[in-house]
PDB file of C-alpha atoms and ligand atoms in Angstrom:
ATOM      1  CA  UNK A   1       0.000   0.000   0.000  1.00  0.00           C
ATOM      2  CA  UNK A   2       0.985   3.643  -0.385  1.00  0.00           C
ATOM      3  CA  UNK A   3       1.029   5.928   2.633  1.00  0.00           C
ATOM      4  CA  UNK A   4       1.542   9.681   2.651  1.00  0.00           C
ATOM      5  CA  UNK A   5       2.115  12.789   4.758  1.00  0.00           C
ATOM      6  CA  UNK A   6       0.414  15.995   3.580  1.00  0.00           C
ATOM      7  CA  UNK A   7       2.450  19.072   4.539  1.00  0.00           C
ATOM      8  CA  UNK A   8       1.179  22.641   4.144  1.00  0.00           C
ATOM      9  CA  UNK A   9       0.686  25.929   5.977  1.00  0.00           C
ATOM     10  CA  UNK A  10      -2.786  26.281   7.519  1.00  0.00           C
ATOM     11  CA  UNK A  11      -3.895  29.908   7.990  1.00  0.00           C
ATOM     12  CA  UNK A  12      -5.103  30.729  11.494  1.00  0.00           C
ATOM     13  CA  UNK A  13      -8.905  30.826  11.748  1.00  0.00           C
ATOM     14  CA  UNK A  14      -9.426  30.407   7.974  1.00  0.00           C
ATOM     15  CA  UNK A  15     -11.207  27.075   8.255  1.00  0.00           C
ATOM     16  CA  UNK A  16     -12.832  27.110   4.807  1.00  0.00           C
ATOM     17  CA  UNK A  17      -9.567  28.025   3.048  1.00  0.00           C
ATOM     18  CA  UNK A  18      -7.681  25.348   5.005  1.00  0.00           C
ATOM     19  CA  UNK A  19     -10.285  22.710   4.170  1.00  0.00           C
ATOM     20  CA  UNK A  20     -10.170  23.685   0.500  1.00  0.00           C
ATOM     21  CA  UNK A  21      -6.383  23.446   0.351  1.00  0.00           C
ATOM     22  CA  UNK A  22      -6.294  20.159   2.266  1.00  0.00           C
ATOM     23  CA  UNK A  23      -8.932  18.738  -0.042  1.00  0.00           C
ATOM     24  CA  UNK A  24      -7.049  19.684  -3.199  1.00  0.00           C
ATOM     25  CA  UNK A  25      -3.761  18.265  -1.841  1.00  0.00           C
ATOM     26  CA  UNK A  26      -5.523  15.023  -0.891  1.00  0.00           C
ATOM     27  CA  UNK A  27      -7.034  14.738  -4.367  1.00  0.00           C
ATOM     28  CA  UNK A  28      -3.633  15.197  -6.046  1.00  0.00           C
ATOM     29  CA  UNK A  29      -2.098  12.270  -4.149  1.00  0.00           C
ATOM     30  CA  UNK A  30      -2.287   8.589  -5.073  1.00  0.00           C
ATOM     31  CA  UNK A  31      -1.755   7.276  -1.516  1.00  0.00           C
ATOM     32  CA  UNK A  32      -4.146   4.807   0.149  1.00  0.00           C
ATOM     33  CA  UNK A  33      -3.671   6.325   3.599  1.00  0.00           C
ATOM     34  CA  UNK A  34      -2.917  10.032   4.072  1.00  0.00           C
ATOM     35  CA  UNK A  35      -2.150  11.973   7.238  1.00  0.00           C
ATOM     36  CA  UNK A  36      -2.752  15.726   7.630  1.00  0.00           C
ATOM     37  CA  UNK A  37      -1.112  17.962  10.279  1.00  0.00           C
ATOM     38  CA  UNK A  38      -2.370  18.608  13.821  1.00  0.00           C
ATOM     39  CA  UNK A  39      -5.161  21.262  13.937  1.00  0.00           C
ATOM     40  CA  UNK A  40      -4.946  21.463  10.138  1.00  0.00           C
ATOM     41  CA  UNK A  41      -8.311  23.220   9.841  1.00  0.00           C
ATOM     42  CA  UNK A  42      -7.854  25.988  12.437  1.00  0.00           C
ATOM     43  CA  UNK A  43      -4.166  26.781  12.869  1.00  0.00           C
ATOM     44  CA  UNK A  44      -2.376  26.536  16.215  1.00  0.00           C
ATOM     45  CA  UNK A  45      -1.686  29.809  18.069  1.00  0.00           C
ATOM     46  CA  UNK A  46      -4.928  30.446  19.953  1.00  0.00           C
ATOM     47  CA  UNK A  47      -5.097  33.509  22.181  1.00  0.00           C
ATOM     48  CA  UNK A  48      -8.040  32.561  24.398  1.00  0.00           C
ATOM     49  CA  UNK A  49     -10.168  29.612  25.361  1.00  0.00           C
ATOM     50  CA  UNK A  50     -13.193  31.360  23.787  1.00  0.00           C
ATOM     51  CA  UNK A  51     -11.376  31.522  20.475  1.00  0.00           C
ATOM     52  CA  UNK A  52     -10.500  27.818  20.655  1.00  0.00           C
ATOM     53  CA  UNK A  53     -14.112  26.980  21.496  1.00  0.00           C
ATOM     54  CA  UNK A  54     -15.415  29.076  18.615  1.00  0.00           C
ATOM     55  CA  UNK A  55     -13.180  27.221  16.125  1.00  0.00           C
ATOM     56  CA  UNK A  56     -13.795  23.739  17.505  1.00  0.00           C
ATOM     57  CA  UNK A  57     -16.212  21.268  15.928  1.00  0.00           C
ATOM     58  CA  UNK A  58     -18.120  18.197  16.926  1.00  0.00           C
ATOM     59  CA  UNK A  59     -16.827  14.840  15.802  1.00  0.00           C
ATOM     60  CA  UNK A  60     -18.130  13.358  13.545  1.00  0.00           C
ATOM     61  CA  UNK A  61     -20.858  15.914  12.705  1.00  0.00           C
ATOM     62  CA  UNK A  62     -18.630  18.983  12.231  1.00  0.00           C
ATOM     63  CA  UNK A  63     -17.788  20.245   8.755  1.00  0.00           C
ATOM     64  CA  UNK A  64     -14.146  19.156   8.840  1.00  0.00           C
ATOM     65  CA  UNK A  65     -14.917  15.507   9.547  1.00  0.00           C
ATOM     66  CA  UNK A  66     -17.705  15.628   6.957  1.00  0.00           C
ATOM     67  CA  UNK A  67     -15.323  17.048   4.338  1.00  0.00           C
ATOM     68  CA  UNK A  68     -12.752  14.344   5.123  1.00  0.00           C
ATOM     69  CA  UNK A  69     -15.394  11.600   4.853  1.00  0.00           C
ATOM     70  CA  UNK A  70     -16.559  13.021   1.536  1.00  0.00           C
ATOM     71  CA  UNK A  71     -13.100  13.162  -0.046  1.00  0.00           C
ATOM     72  CA  UNK A  72     -12.164   9.748   1.421  1.00  0.00           C
ATOM     73  CA  UNK A  73     -15.245   8.277  -0.262  1.00  0.00           C
ATOM     74  CA  UNK A  74     -14.569   9.984  -3.606  1.00  0.00           C
ATOM     75  CA  UNK A  75     -10.918   8.910  -3.637  1.00  0.00           C
ATOM     76  CA  UNK A  76     -11.447   5.483  -2.014  1.00  0.00           C
ATOM     77  CA  UNK A  77      -8.806   6.166   0.659  1.00  0.00           C
ATOM     78  CA  UNK A  78      -8.216   6.455   4.409  1.00  0.00           C
ATOM     79  CA  UNK A  79      -7.360   9.832   5.963  1.00  0.00           C
ATOM     80  CA  UNK A  80      -6.252  10.912   9.442  1.00  0.00           C
ATOM     81  CA  UNK A  81      -6.037  14.573  10.409  1.00  0.00           C
ATOM     82  CA  UNK A  82      -5.992  16.814  13.464  1.00  0.00           C
ATOM     83  CA  UNK A  83      -8.881  19.116  14.456  1.00  0.00           C
ATOM     84  CA  UNK A  84     -10.099  20.998  17.520  1.00  0.00           C
ATOM     85  CA  UNK A  85     -13.009  18.995  18.933  1.00  0.00           C
ATOM     86  CA  UNK A  86     -15.987  20.392  20.831  1.00  0.00           C
ATOM     87  CA  UNK A  87     -17.683  17.918  23.168  1.00  0.00           C
ATOM     88  CA  UNK A  88     -20.290  19.499  25.428  1.00  0.00           C
ATOM     89  CA  UNK A  89     -18.421  22.221  27.313  1.00  0.00           C
ATOM     90  CA  UNK A  90     -15.006  20.604  26.822  1.00  0.00           C
ATOM     91  CA  UNK A  91     -12.611  20.915  23.890  1.00  0.00           C
ATOM     92  CA  UNK A  92      -9.903  18.497  22.852  1.00  0.00           C
ATOM     93  CA  UNK A  93      -6.937  18.584  20.497  1.00  0.00           C
ATOM     94  CA  UNK A  94      -8.149  15.582  18.515  1.00  0.00           C
ATOM     95  CA  UNK A  95      -7.565  13.648  15.331  1.00  0.00           C
ATOM     96  CA  UNK A  96     -10.046  11.682  13.274  1.00  0.00           C
ATOM     97  CA  UNK A  97      -9.636   8.633  11.085  1.00  0.00           C
ATOM     98  CA  UNK A  98     -12.022   8.262   8.144  1.00  0.00           C
ATOM     99  CA  UNK A  99     -12.448   5.658   5.403  1.00  0.00           C
ATOM    100  CA  UNK A 100     -14.238   5.348   2.042  1.00  0.00           C
ATOM    101  CA  UNK A 101     -17.186   4.068   4.104  1.00  0.00           C
ATOM    102  CA  UNK A 102     -17.217   7.007   6.519  1.00  0.00           C
ATOM    103  CA  UNK A 103     -16.007   7.996   9.959  1.00  0.00           C
ATOM    104  CA  UNK A 104     -13.995   5.329  11.825  1.00  0.00           C
ATOM    105  CA  UNK A 105     -12.879   6.936  15.076  1.00  0.00           C
ATOM    106  CA  UNK A 106     -11.001   9.666  16.895  1.00  0.00           C
ATOM    107  CA  UNK A 107      -8.059  10.200  19.224  1.00  0.00           C
ATOM    108  CA  UNK A 108      -7.893  12.946  21.859  1.00  0.00           C
ATOM    109  CA  UNK A 109      -4.336  14.172  22.485  1.00  0.00           C
ATOM    110  CA  UNK A 110      -3.056  12.814  25.770  1.00  0.00           C
ATOM    111  CA  UNK A 111       0.142  14.874  26.233  1.00  0.00           C
ATOM    112  CA  UNK A 112      -0.677  18.567  25.764  1.00  0.00           C
ATOM    113  CA  UNK A 113       2.166  20.952  24.807  1.00  0.00           C
ATOM    114  CA  UNK A 114       2.768  24.541  25.978  1.00  0.00           C
ATOM    115  CA  UNK A 115      -0.392  26.691  26.051  1.00  0.00           C
ATOM    116  CA  UNK A 116      -2.503  23.873  24.685  1.00  0.00           C
ATOM    117  CA  UNK A 117      -2.919  23.212  28.420  1.00  0.00           C
ATOM    118  CA  UNK A 118      -4.842  26.500  28.680  1.00  0.00           C
ATOM    119  CA  UNK A 119      -7.240  25.774  25.819  1.00  0.00           C
ATOM    120  CA  UNK A 120      -7.755  22.033  25.665  1.00  0.00           C
ATOM    121  CA  UNK A 121      -8.783  19.296  28.038  1.00  0.00           C
ATOM    122  CA  UNK A 122      -6.292  16.425  28.212  1.00  0.00           C
ATOM    123  CA  UNK A 123      -7.386  13.365  26.233  1.00  0.00           C
ATOM    124  CA  UNK A 124      -9.661  11.168  28.302  1.00  0.00           C
ATOM    125  CA  UNK A 125      -9.954   8.109  26.084  1.00  0.00           C
ATOM    126  CA  UNK A 126      -6.386   6.798  26.069  1.00  0.00           C
ATOM    127  CA  UNK A 127      -4.885   5.348  22.900  1.00  0.00           C
ATOM    128  CA  UNK A 128      -6.844   3.319  20.361  1.00  0.00           C
ATOM    129  CA  UNK A 129      -6.035   1.123  17.399  1.00  0.00           C
ATOM    130  CA  UNK A 130      -8.374   0.833  14.417  1.00  0.00           C
ATOM    131  CA  UNK A 131      -8.441  -2.104  12.004  1.00  0.00           C
ATOM    132  CA  UNK A 132      -8.985  -0.798   8.464  1.00  0.00           C
ATOM    133  CA  UNK A 133      -9.052  -4.300   7.035  1.00  0.00           C
ATOM    134  CA  UNK A 134      -5.728  -3.653   5.270  1.00  0.00           C
ATOM    135  CA  UNK A 135      -3.680  -2.488   8.240  1.00  0.00           C
ATOM    136  CA  UNK A 136      -4.085  -1.583  11.874  1.00  0.00           C
ATOM    137  CA  UNK A 137      -3.786   2.128  12.522  1.00  0.00           C
ATOM    138  CA  UNK A 138      -2.905   3.887  15.758  1.00  0.00           C
ATOM    139  CA  UNK A 139      -2.992   7.655  16.200  1.00  0.00           C
ATOM    140  CA  UNK A 140      -0.908   9.987  18.340  1.00  0.00           C
ATOM    141  CA  UNK A 141      -0.567  13.769  18.027  1.00  0.00           C
ATOM    142  CA  UNK A 142       2.672  15.749  17.884  1.00  0.00           C
ATOM    143  CA  UNK A 143       4.199  16.029  21.410  1.00  0.00           C
ATOM    144  CA  UNK A 144       2.930  12.529  22.244  1.00  0.00           C
ATOM    145  CA  UNK A 145       6.137  11.337  20.536  1.00  0.00           C
ATOM    146  CA  UNK A 146       8.135  12.719  23.493  1.00  0.00           C
ATOM    147  CA  UNK A 147       6.586  10.007  25.667  1.00  0.00           C
ATOM    148  CA  UNK A 148       7.782   6.603  24.444  1.00  0.00           C
ATOM    149  CA  UNK A 149       4.790   5.024  26.164  1.00  0.00           C
ATOM    150  CA  UNK A 150       2.505   6.462  23.454  1.00  0.00           C
ATOM    151  CA  UNK A 151       3.962   4.472  20.584  1.00  0.00           C
ATOM    152  CA  UNK A 152       4.732   1.490  22.790  1.00  0.00           C
ATOM    153  CA  UNK A 153       1.147   1.088  23.900  1.00  0.00           C
ATOM    154  CA  UNK A 154      -0.183   1.585  20.366  1.00  0.00           C
ATOM    155  CA  UNK A 155       2.272  -1.024  19.110  1.00  0.00           C
ATOM    156  CA  UNK A 156       1.360  -3.481  21.872  1.00  0.00           C
ATOM    157  CA  UNK A 157      -2.275  -2.960  20.883  1.00  0.00           C
ATOM    158  CA  UNK A 158      -1.345  -4.176  17.408  1.00  0.00           C
ATOM    159  CA  UNK A 159      -0.834  -0.993  15.381  1.00  0.00           C
ATOM    160  CA  UNK A 160       1.118  -1.481  12.146  1.00  0.00           C
ATOM    161  CA  UNK A 161       1.138   2.200  11.243  1.00  0.00           C
ATOM    162  CA  UNK A 162       1.174   5.175  13.602  1.00  0.00           C
ATOM    163  CA  UNK A 163      -0.551   8.219  12.112  1.00  0.00           C
ATOM    164  CA  UNK A 164       1.119  11.256  13.650  1.00  0.00           C
ATOM    165  CA  UNK A 165      -0.453  14.635  12.875  1.00  0.00           C
ATOM    166  CA  UNK A 166       1.996  17.282  14.110  1.00  0.00           C
ATOM    167  CA  UNK A 167       2.690  20.999  14.565  1.00  0.00           C
ATOM    168  CA  UNK A 168       6.348  20.569  15.502  1.00  0.00           C
ATOM    169  CA  UNK A 169       8.339  23.525  16.778  1.00  0.00           C
ATOM    170  CA  UNK A 170      11.382  21.691  18.166  1.00  0.00           C
ATOM    171  CA  UNK A 171      14.010  19.989  16.006  1.00  0.00           C
ATOM    172  CA  UNK A 172      14.172  16.565  17.682  1.00  0.00           C
ATOM    173  CA  UNK A 173      11.170  14.571  16.502  1.00  0.00           C
ATOM    174  CA  UNK A 174      12.267  13.352  13.075  1.00  0.00           C
ATOM    175  CA  UNK A 175      15.451  11.768  14.425  1.00  0.00           C
ATOM    176  CA  UNK A 176      13.639  10.406  17.472  1.00  0.00           C
ATOM    177  CA  UNK A 177      11.039   8.738  15.269  1.00  0.00           C
ATOM    178  CA  UNK A 178      13.764   6.493  13.835  1.00  0.00           C
ATOM    179  CA  UNK A 179      14.221   5.024  17.313  1.00  0.00           C
ATOM    180  CA  UNK A 180      10.500   4.996  18.129  1.00  0.00           C
ATOM    181  CA  UNK A 181       9.813   3.007  14.956  1.00  0.00           C
ATOM    182  CA  UNK A 182      12.786   0.690  15.428  1.00  0.00           C
ATOM    183  CA  UNK A 183      11.995  -0.117  19.066  1.00  0.00           C
ATOM    184  CA  UNK A 184       8.409  -1.014  18.121  1.00  0.00           C
ATOM    185  CA  UNK A 185       8.916  -2.276  14.541  1.00  0.00           C
ATOM    186  CA  UNK A 186       6.124  -0.101  13.177  1.00  0.00           C
ATOM    187  CA  UNK A 187       5.670   2.458  10.427  1.00  0.00           C
ATOM    188  CA  UNK A 188       4.978   6.075  11.335  1.00  0.00           C
ATOM    189  CA  UNK A 189       3.613   8.922   9.238  1.00  0.00           C
ATOM    190  CA  UNK A 190       4.550  12.247  10.832  1.00  0.00           C
ATOM    191  CA  UNK A 191       2.634  14.982   8.987  1.00  0.00           C
ATOM    192  CA  UNK A 192       3.948  18.343  10.114  1.00  0.00           C
ATOM    193  CA  UNK A 193       2.925  21.844   9.054  1.00  0.00           C
ATOM    194  CA  UNK A 194       5.042  24.753   7.855  1.00  0.00           C
ATOM    195  CA  UNK A 195       5.030  28.513   8.378  1.00  0.00           C
ATOM    196  CA  UNK A 196       5.056  30.979  11.264  1.00  0.00           C
ATOM    197  CA  UNK A 197       1.997  32.041  13.232  1.00  0.00           C
ATOM    198  CA  UNK A 198       2.269  35.390  15.052  1.00  0.00           C
ATOM    199  CA  UNK A 199      -0.717  36.451  17.109  1.00  0.00           C
ATOM    200  CA  UNK A 200      -0.989  39.041  19.895  1.00  0.00           C
ATOM    201  CA  UNK A 201       2.747  39.052  20.571  1.00  0.00           C
ATOM    202  CA  UNK A 202       3.108  35.272  20.435  1.00  0.00           C
ATOM    203  CA  UNK A 203       4.957  33.671  17.572  1.00  0.00           C
ATOM    204  CA  UNK A 204       5.690  30.049  16.716  1.00  0.00           C
ATOM    205  CA  UNK A 205       7.600  28.703  13.746  1.00  0.00           C
ATOM    206  CA  UNK A 206       6.672  25.236  12.515  1.00  0.00           C
ATOM    207  CA  UNK A 207       9.481  23.156  11.158  1.00  0.00           C
ATOM    208  CA  UNK A 208       8.068  21.059   8.288  1.00  0.00           C
ATOM    209  CA  UNK A 209      10.218  18.031   7.505  1.00  0.00           C
ATOM    210  CA  UNK A 210       7.244  15.649   7.500  1.00  0.00           C
ATOM    211  CA  UNK A 211       8.576  12.133   7.560  1.00  0.00           C
ATOM    212  CA  UNK A 212       7.556   8.556   6.894  1.00  0.00           C
ATOM    213  CA  UNK A 213       9.649   6.185   8.986  1.00  0.00           C
ATOM    214  CA  UNK A 214       9.924   2.405   8.584  1.00  0.00           C
ATOM    215  CA  UNK A 215      10.032  -0.447  11.124  1.00  0.00           C
ATOM    216  CA  UNK A 216      13.822  -0.719  10.706  1.00  0.00           C
ATOM    217  CA  UNK A 217      14.233   2.951  11.651  1.00  0.00           C
ATOM    218  CA  UNK A 218      14.847   3.939   8.033  1.00  0.00           C
ATOM    219  CA  UNK A 219      13.508   7.207   6.654  1.00  0.00           C
ATOM    220  CA  UNK A 220      11.262   6.378   3.679  1.00  0.00           C
ATOM    221  CA  UNK A 221      10.644   9.996   2.768  1.00  0.00           C
ATOM    222  CA  UNK A 222      11.183  13.409   4.257  1.00  0.00           C
ATOM    223  CA  UNK A 223       9.695  16.719   3.135  1.00  0.00           C
ATOM    224  CA  UNK A 224      11.449  20.072   2.985  1.00  0.00           C
ATOM    225  CA  UNK A 225      11.268  22.586   5.834  1.00  0.00           C
ATOM    226  CA  UNK A 226       9.071  25.162   4.074  1.00  0.00           C
ATOM    227  CA  UNK A 227       7.464  23.360   1.170  1.00  0.00           C
ATOM    228  CA  UNK A 228       3.877  22.446   0.479  1.00  0.00           C
ATOM    229  CA  UNK A 229       4.210  18.797  -0.464  1.00  0.00           C
ATOM    230  CA  UNK A 230       2.875  15.302   0.027  1.00  0.00           C
ATOM    231  CA  UNK A 231       5.507  12.664   0.683  1.00  0.00           C
ATOM    232  CA  UNK A 232       4.428   9.172  -0.317  1.00  0.00           C
ATOM    233  CA  UNK A 233       6.071   5.800   0.351  1.00  0.00           C
ATOM    234  CA  UNK A 234       5.118   2.339  -0.870  1.00  0.00           C
ATOM    235  CA  UNK A 235       5.208  -0.095   2.032  1.00  0.00           C
ATOM    236  CA  UNK A 236       4.640  -3.751   2.817  1.00  0.00           C
ATOM    237  CA  UNK A 237       2.607  -3.585   5.994  1.00  0.00           C
ATOM    238  CA  UNK A 238       3.723  -7.116   6.960  1.00  0.00           C
ATOM    239  CA  UNK A 239       7.134  -5.667   7.834  1.00  0.00           C
ATOM    240  CA  UNK A 240       5.525  -4.173  10.951  1.00  0.00           C
ATOM    241  CA  UNK A 241       4.219  -7.534  12.153  1.00  0.00           C
ATOM    242  CA  UNK A 242       7.565  -9.242  12.631  1.00  0.00           C
ATOM    243  CA  UNK A 243       8.843  -8.226  16.074  1.00  0.00           C
ATOM    244  CA  UNK A 244      11.957 -10.415  15.864  1.00  0.00           C
ATOM    245  CA  UNK A 245      15.287  -8.623  16.395  1.00  0.00           C
ATOM    246  CA  UNK A 246      17.482 -11.691  15.868  1.00  0.00           C
ATOM    247  CA  UNK A 247      17.365 -15.431  16.548  1.00  0.00           C
ATOM    248  CA  UNK A 248      17.313 -14.849  20.317  1.00  0.00           C
ATOM    249  CA  UNK A 249      15.466 -11.572  20.712  1.00  0.00           C
ATOM    250  CA  UNK A 250      11.912 -10.424  20.155  1.00  0.00           C
ATOM    251  CA  UNK A 251      10.810  -6.851  20.887  1.00  0.00           C
ATOM    252  CA  UNK A 252       7.624  -7.845  22.626  1.00  0.00           C
ATOM    253  CA  UNK A 253       8.345 -11.335  23.998  1.00  0.00           C
ATOM    254  CA  UNK A 254      11.535 -10.069  25.675  1.00  0.00           C
ATOM    255  CA  UNK A 255       9.807  -7.273  27.551  1.00  0.00           C
ATOM    256  CA  UNK A 256       9.996  -7.561  31.365  1.00  0.00           C
ATOM    257  CA  UNK A 257       6.988  -5.623  32.720  1.00  0.00           C
ATOM    258  CA  UNK A 258       7.777  -6.970  36.190  1.00  0.00           C
ATOM    259  CA  UNK A 259      10.946  -4.860  36.123  1.00  0.00           C
ATOM    260  CA  UNK A 260       9.140  -1.708  34.998  1.00  0.00           C
ATOM    261  CA  UNK A 261       7.267  -1.064  38.255  1.00  0.00           C
ATOM    262  CA  UNK A 262       7.069   2.723  38.094  1.00  0.00           C
ATOM    263  CA  UNK A 263       5.793   2.561  34.527  1.00  0.00           C
ATOM    264  CA  UNK A 264       2.988   0.141  35.141  1.00  0.00           C
ATOM    265  CA  UNK A 265       1.935   1.171  38.669  1.00  0.00           C
ATOM    266  CA  UNK A 266       1.475   4.938  38.258  1.00  0.00           C
ATOM    267  CA  UNK A 267      -2.042   5.663  37.033  1.00  0.00           C
ATOM    268  CA  UNK A 268      -3.256   8.354  34.570  1.00  0.00           C
TER     269      UNK A 268
HETATM  270  C1  ACM B 301       3.080  20.004  19.682  1.00  0.00           C
HETATM  271  O1  ACM B 301       2.650  19.087  20.386  1.00  0.00           O
HETATM  272  N1  ACM B 301       2.284  20.698  18.890  1.00  0.00           N
HETATM  273  C2  ACM B 301       4.509  20.330  19.691  1.00  0.00           C
END
């Protein structure tokens, strides 16, 4: 199958323009599974909780999820992308996964970064893996990579491919993903955004470099730092199902949870 990372510069608050651009980039690609950046419909640098609420949408009834379902159906593909989710009086930094047959599921970001903690509620549904019939897909969002538990738990739950919508501002993730993928023998699609958002004296620069990483830690494709582009890689998903390291070692069978007390005892 072909998997891809869609990289572009969302414009803050310009939801219709962002949806239009995302849609046209999706339609130009020939990938079977595409990932869009974190908060691709709204932009990132919110200045108040009210603003974040006003730009957030219900999942799956909001217009962003509906647009993704529509284009997924037309193109016969799977798409994951990040949006601000409204749920009652709470909002989450979420991502949805959609298929040619419609909405599959969502993920609510567990590890919030910087001022996201002021706008969003921390994810309350943990990590989930979805079986598309062709591959098993897990989702994490941006800063989740910093916590190795995120990809470990998704991998233990059977994910072959980690969809990773991102708005990266630090330079470490792409190199770290080589290790994350190697230590779990999974594929990852890190779809980052580009550009600088400056709002009310706050400014963040997003670093591009969207990357598809293989189960051997190899980089299958990497985008430029400023470019609008969709990186696509042809993969054999079976490569993610072999957890053998060598004749003696297996990534999962050799784990020693009994020695990881602090990790498994501390609760959410
Ligand atoms: C991030 O989590 N947006 C860095």
